[in-house]
């Protein structure tokens, strides 16, 4: 296992890189964006949507984007998932240590 070898040989540097990845990952998500379903009269790819059929044919990847601020529930849910992940990691570590 490459990660085990690198962690054993270069522990501090490897942990620094892994921590950097964890800290930097949310930066790729900000600003938070979501697709806005088009409406009649919107211009998508240079074409004005004049009928509902044209609106329905627009693929979600072509929808316009808008930024949004996450609500308290979303932020709380995110922290909850982090705590669940931490708990799972600590449990796996605890079970692994008991078997030794």
mmCIF file with all atom_site columns, C-alpha atoms in Angstrom:
data_model
loop_
_atom_site.group_PDB
_atom_site.id
_atom_site.type_symbol
_atom_site.label_atom_id
_atom_site.label_alt_id
_atom_site.label_comp_id
_atom_site.label_asym_id
_atom_site.label_entity_id
_atom_site.label_seq_id
_atom_site.pdbx_PDB_ins_code
_atom_site.Cartn_x
_atom_site.Cartn_y
_atom_site.Cartn_z
_atom_site.occupancy
_atom_site.B_iso_or_equiv
_atom_site.pdbx_formal_charge
_atom_site.auth_seq_id
_atom_site.auth_comp_id
_atom_site.auth_asym_id
_atom_site.auth_atom_id
_atom_site.pdbx_PDB_model_num
ATOM 1   C CA . UNK A 1 1   ? 0.000   0.000  0.000   1.00 0.00 ? 1   UNK A CA 1
ATOM 2   C CA . UNK A 1 2   ? 1.574   3.262  -1.164  1.00 0.00 ? 2   UNK A CA 1
ATOM 3   C CA . UNK A 1 3   ? -0.149  5.431  1.449   1.00 0.00 ? 3   UNK A CA 1
ATOM 4   C CA . UNK A 1 4   ? 1.051   3.201  4.280   1.00 0.00 ? 4   UNK A CA 1
ATOM 5   C CA . UNK A 1 5   ? 4.627   3.321  2.949   1.00 0.00 ? 5   UNK A CA 1
ATOM 6   C CA . UNK A 1 6   ? 4.594   7.103  2.540   1.00 0.00 ? 6   UNK A CA 1
ATOM 7   C CA . UNK A 1 7   ? 2.988   7.607  5.966   1.00 0.00 ? 7   UNK A CA 1
ATOM 8   C CA . UNK A 1 8   ? 5.607   5.373  7.570   1.00 0.00 ? 8   UNK A CA 1
ATOM 9   C CA . UNK A 1 9   ? 8.553   6.972  5.792   1.00 0.00 ? 9   UNK A CA 1
ATOM 10  C CA . UNK A 1 10  ? 7.424   10.642 5.614   1.00 0.00 ? 10  UNK A CA 1
ATOM 11  C CA . UNK A 1 11  ? 4.732   10.895 8.279   1.00 0.00 ? 11  UNK A CA 1
ATOM 12  C CA . UNK A 1 12  ? 4.712   14.659 8.932   1.00 0.00 ? 12  UNK A CA 1
ATOM 13  C CA . UNK A 1 13  ? 4.889   15.678 5.272   1.00 0.00 ? 13  UNK A CA 1
ATOM 14  C CA . UNK A 1 14  ? 2.179   13.189 4.271   1.00 0.00 ? 14  UNK A CA 1
ATOM 15  C CA . UNK A 1 15  ? -0.134  14.295 7.065   1.00 0.00 ? 15  UNK A CA 1
ATOM 16  C CA . UNK A 1 16  ? 0.469   17.908 6.037   1.00 0.00 ? 16  UNK A CA 1
ATOM 17  C CA . UNK A 1 17  ? -0.514  17.157 2.441   1.00 0.00 ? 17  UNK A CA 1
ATOM 18  C CA . UNK A 1 18  ? -3.627  15.239 3.515   1.00 0.00 ? 18  UNK A CA 1
ATOM 19  C CA . UNK A 1 19  ? -4.660  18.018 5.898   1.00 0.00 ? 19  UNK A CA 1
ATOM 20  C CA . UNK A 1 20  ? -4.120  20.565 3.121   1.00 0.00 ? 20  UNK A CA 1
ATOM 21  C CA . UNK A 1 21  ? -6.422  18.589 0.831   1.00 0.00 ? 21  UNK A CA 1
ATOM 22  C CA . UNK A 1 22  ? -9.113  18.454 3.513   1.00 0.00 ? 22  UNK A CA 1
ATOM 23  C CA . UNK A 1 23  ? -8.891  22.164 4.256   1.00 0.00 ? 23  UNK A CA 1
ATOM 24  C CA . UNK A 1 24  ? -8.763  23.230 0.598   1.00 0.00 ? 24  UNK A CA 1
ATOM 25  C CA . UNK A 1 25  ? -11.601 20.985 -0.635  1.00 0.00 ? 25  UNK A CA 1
ATOM 26  C CA . UNK A 1 26  ? -14.440 23.333 0.406   1.00 0.00 ? 26  UNK A CA 1
ATOM 27  C CA . UNK A 1 27  ? -12.747 26.202 -1.446  1.00 0.00 ? 27  UNK A CA 1
ATOM 28  C CA . UNK A 1 28  ? -13.634 24.447 -4.700  1.00 0.00 ? 28  UNK A CA 1
ATOM 29  C CA . UNK A 1 29  ? -17.292 24.522 -3.747  1.00 0.00 ? 29  UNK A CA 1
ATOM 30  C CA . UNK A 1 30  ? -17.465 28.225 -2.896  1.00 0.00 ? 30  UNK A CA 1
ATOM 31  C CA . UNK A 1 31  ? -19.316 30.267 -3.986  1.00 0.00 ? 31  UNK A CA 1
ATOM 32  C CA . UNK A 1 32  ? -22.207 27.851 -3.640  1.00 0.00 ? 32  UNK A CA 1
ATOM 33  C CA . UNK A 1 33  ? -24.184 27.686 -6.880  1.00 0.00 ? 33  UNK A CA 1
ATOM 34  C CA . UNK A 1 34  ? -27.373 26.089 -8.104  1.00 0.00 ? 34  UNK A CA 1
ATOM 35  C CA . UNK A 1 35  ? -29.109 25.808 -11.444 1.00 0.00 ? 35  UNK A CA 1
ATOM 36  C CA . UNK A 1 36  ? -32.128 28.002 -12.175 1.00 0.00 ? 36  UNK A CA 1
ATOM 37  C CA . UNK A 1 37  ? -34.813 26.376 -14.304 1.00 0.00 ? 37  UNK A CA 1
ATOM 38  C CA . UNK A 1 38  ? -35.341 28.477 -17.448 1.00 0.00 ? 38  UNK A CA 1
ATOM 39  C CA . UNK A 1 39  ? -38.598 30.230 -18.238 1.00 0.00 ? 39  UNK A CA 1
ATOM 40  C CA . UNK A 1 40  ? -40.195 31.458 -21.439 1.00 0.00 ? 40  UNK A CA 1
ATOM 41  C CA . UNK A 1 41  ? -38.294 34.533 -22.607 1.00 0.00 ? 41  UNK A CA 1
ATOM 42  C CA . UNK A 1 42  ? -34.912 33.447 -21.200 1.00 0.00 ? 42  UNK A CA 1
ATOM 43  C CA . UNK A 1 43  ? -31.938 33.270 -23.548 1.00 0.00 ? 43  UNK A CA 1
ATOM 44  C CA . UNK A 1 44  ? -29.991 30.003 -23.425 1.00 0.00 ? 44  UNK A CA 1
ATOM 45  C CA . UNK A 1 45  ? -26.981 29.501 -25.704 1.00 0.00 ? 45  UNK A CA 1
ATOM 46  C CA . UNK A 1 46  ? -28.011 32.534 -27.747 1.00 0.00 ? 46  UNK A CA 1
ATOM 47  C CA . UNK A 1 47  ? -31.528 31.212 -28.377 1.00 0.00 ? 47  UNK A CA 1
ATOM 48  C CA . UNK A 1 48  ? -34.630 32.865 -26.910 1.00 0.00 ? 48  UNK A CA 1
ATOM 49  C CA . UNK A 1 49  ? -37.027 30.340 -25.410 1.00 0.00 ? 49  UNK A CA 1
ATOM 50  C CA . UNK A 1 50  ? -40.405 31.235 -26.901 1.00 0.00 ? 50  UNK A CA 1
ATOM 51  C CA . UNK A 1 51  ? -42.468 28.132 -26.061 1.00 0.00 ? 51  UNK A CA 1
ATOM 52  C CA . UNK A 1 52  ? -42.793 25.729 -23.147 1.00 0.00 ? 52  UNK A CA 1
ATOM 53  C CA . UNK A 1 53  ? -41.538 22.921 -25.408 1.00 0.00 ? 53  UNK A CA 1
ATOM 54  C CA . UNK A 1 54  ? -38.241 24.789 -25.893 1.00 0.00 ? 54  UNK A CA 1
ATOM 55  C CA . UNK A 1 55  ? -38.026 25.427 -22.140 1.00 0.00 ? 55  UNK A CA 1
ATOM 56  C CA . UNK A 1 56  ? -38.579 21.730 -21.382 1.00 0.00 ? 56  UNK A CA 1
ATOM 57  C CA . UNK A 1 57  ? -35.866 20.723 -23.880 1.00 0.00 ? 57  UNK A CA 1
ATOM 58  C CA . UNK A 1 58  ? -33.123 22.666 -22.073 1.00 0.00 ? 58  UNK A CA 1
ATOM 59  C CA . UNK A 1 59  ? -30.814 20.246 -20.257 1.00 0.00 ? 59  UNK A CA 1
ATOM 60  C CA . UNK A 1 60  ? -30.016 21.025 -16.598 1.00 0.00 ? 60  UNK A CA 1
ATOM 61  C CA . UNK A 1 61  ? -26.313 21.424 -17.444 1.00 0.00 ? 61  UNK A CA 1
ATOM 62  C CA . UNK A 1 62  ? -27.294 24.407 -19.631 1.00 0.00 ? 62  UNK A CA 1
ATOM 63  C CA . UNK A 1 63  ? -29.387 26.132 -16.959 1.00 0.00 ? 63  UNK A CA 1
ATOM 64  C CA . UNK A 1 64  ? -28.171 29.506 -15.727 1.00 0.00 ? 64  UNK A CA 1
ATOM 65  C CA . UNK A 1 65  ? -26.393 29.449 -12.378 1.00 0.00 ? 65  UNK A CA 1
ATOM 66  C CA . UNK A 1 66  ? -26.998 31.613 -9.343  1.00 0.00 ? 66  UNK A CA 1
ATOM 67  C CA . UNK A 1 67  ? -25.161 31.794 -6.062  1.00 0.00 ? 67  UNK A CA 1
ATOM 68  C CA . UNK A 1 68  ? -26.882 31.096 -2.775  1.00 0.00 ? 68  UNK A CA 1
ATOM 69  C CA . UNK A 1 69  ? -26.107 31.184 0.915   1.00 0.00 ? 69  UNK A CA 1
ATOM 70  C CA . UNK A 1 70  ? -26.663 27.861 2.671   1.00 0.00 ? 70  UNK A CA 1
ATOM 71  C CA . UNK A 1 71  ? -29.303 27.889 5.373   1.00 0.00 ? 71  UNK A CA 1
ATOM 72  C CA . UNK A 1 72  ? -28.843 26.936 9.002   1.00 0.00 ? 72  UNK A CA 1
ATOM 73  C CA . UNK A 1 73  ? -30.243 23.461 8.322   1.00 0.00 ? 73  UNK A CA 1
ATOM 74  C CA . UNK A 1 74  ? -27.722 22.817 5.562   1.00 0.00 ? 74  UNK A CA 1
ATOM 75  C CA . UNK A 1 75  ? -24.828 24.040 7.691   1.00 0.00 ? 75  UNK A CA 1
ATOM 76  C CA . UNK A 1 76  ? -26.019 22.012 10.682  1.00 0.00 ? 76  UNK A CA 1
ATOM 77  C CA . UNK A 1 77  ? -26.477 18.949 8.488   1.00 0.00 ? 77  UNK A CA 1
ATOM 78  C CA . UNK A 1 78  ? -22.951 19.327 7.154   1.00 0.00 ? 78  UNK A CA 1
ATOM 79  C CA . UNK A 1 79  ? -21.488 19.506 10.647  1.00 0.00 ? 79  UNK A CA 1
ATOM 80  C CA . UNK A 1 80  ? -23.629 16.520 11.632  1.00 0.00 ? 80  UNK A CA 1
ATOM 81  C CA . UNK A 1 81  ? -22.194 14.484 8.766   1.00 0.00 ? 81  UNK A CA 1
ATOM 82  C CA . UNK A 1 82  ? -18.679 15.520 9.796   1.00 0.00 ? 82  UNK A CA 1
ATOM 83  C CA . UNK A 1 83  ? -19.378 14.282 13.326  1.00 0.00 ? 83  UNK A CA 1
ATOM 84  C CA . UNK A 1 84  ? -20.794 11.001 12.000  1.00 0.00 ? 84  UNK A CA 1
ATOM 85  C CA . UNK A 1 85  ? -17.657 10.526 9.889   1.00 0.00 ? 85  UNK A CA 1
ATOM 86  C CA . UNK A 1 86  ? -15.446 11.283 12.878  1.00 0.00 ? 86  UNK A CA 1
ATOM 87  C CA . UNK A 1 87  ? -17.411 8.833  14.998  1.00 0.00 ? 87  UNK A CA 1
ATOM 88  C CA . UNK A 1 88  ? -17.138 6.114  12.352  1.00 0.00 ? 88  UNK A CA 1
ATOM 89  C CA . UNK A 1 89  ? -13.391 6.694  12.041  1.00 0.00 ? 89  UNK A CA 1
ATOM 90  C CA . UNK A 1 90  ? -12.853 6.559  15.801  1.00 0.00 ? 90  UNK A CA 1
ATOM 91  C CA . UNK A 1 91  ? -15.000 3.414  16.065  1.00 0.00 ? 91  UNK A CA 1
ATOM 92  C CA . UNK A 1 92  ? -13.031 1.655  13.325  1.00 0.00 ? 92  UNK A CA 1
ATOM 93  C CA . UNK A 1 93  ? -9.787  2.671  15.036  1.00 0.00 ? 93  UNK A CA 1
ATOM 94  C CA . UNK A 1 94  ? -11.059 1.426  18.403  1.00 0.00 ? 94  UNK A CA 1
ATOM 95  C CA . UNK A 1 95  ? -12.155 -1.938 16.945  1.00 0.00 ? 95  UNK A CA 1
ATOM 96  C CA . UNK A 1 96  ? -8.812  -2.287 15.149  1.00 0.00 ? 96  UNK A CA 1
ATOM 97  C CA . UNK A 1 97  ? -6.850  -1.646 18.347  1.00 0.00 ? 97  UNK A CA 1
ATOM 98  C CA . UNK A 1 98  ? -8.912  -4.175 20.337  1.00 0.00 ? 98  UNK A CA 1
ATOM 99  C CA . UNK A 1 99  ? -8.052  -6.973 17.903  1.00 0.00 ? 99  UNK A CA 1
ATOM 100 C CA . UNK A 1 100 ? -4.301  -6.508 18.413  1.00 0.00 ? 100 UNK A CA 1
#
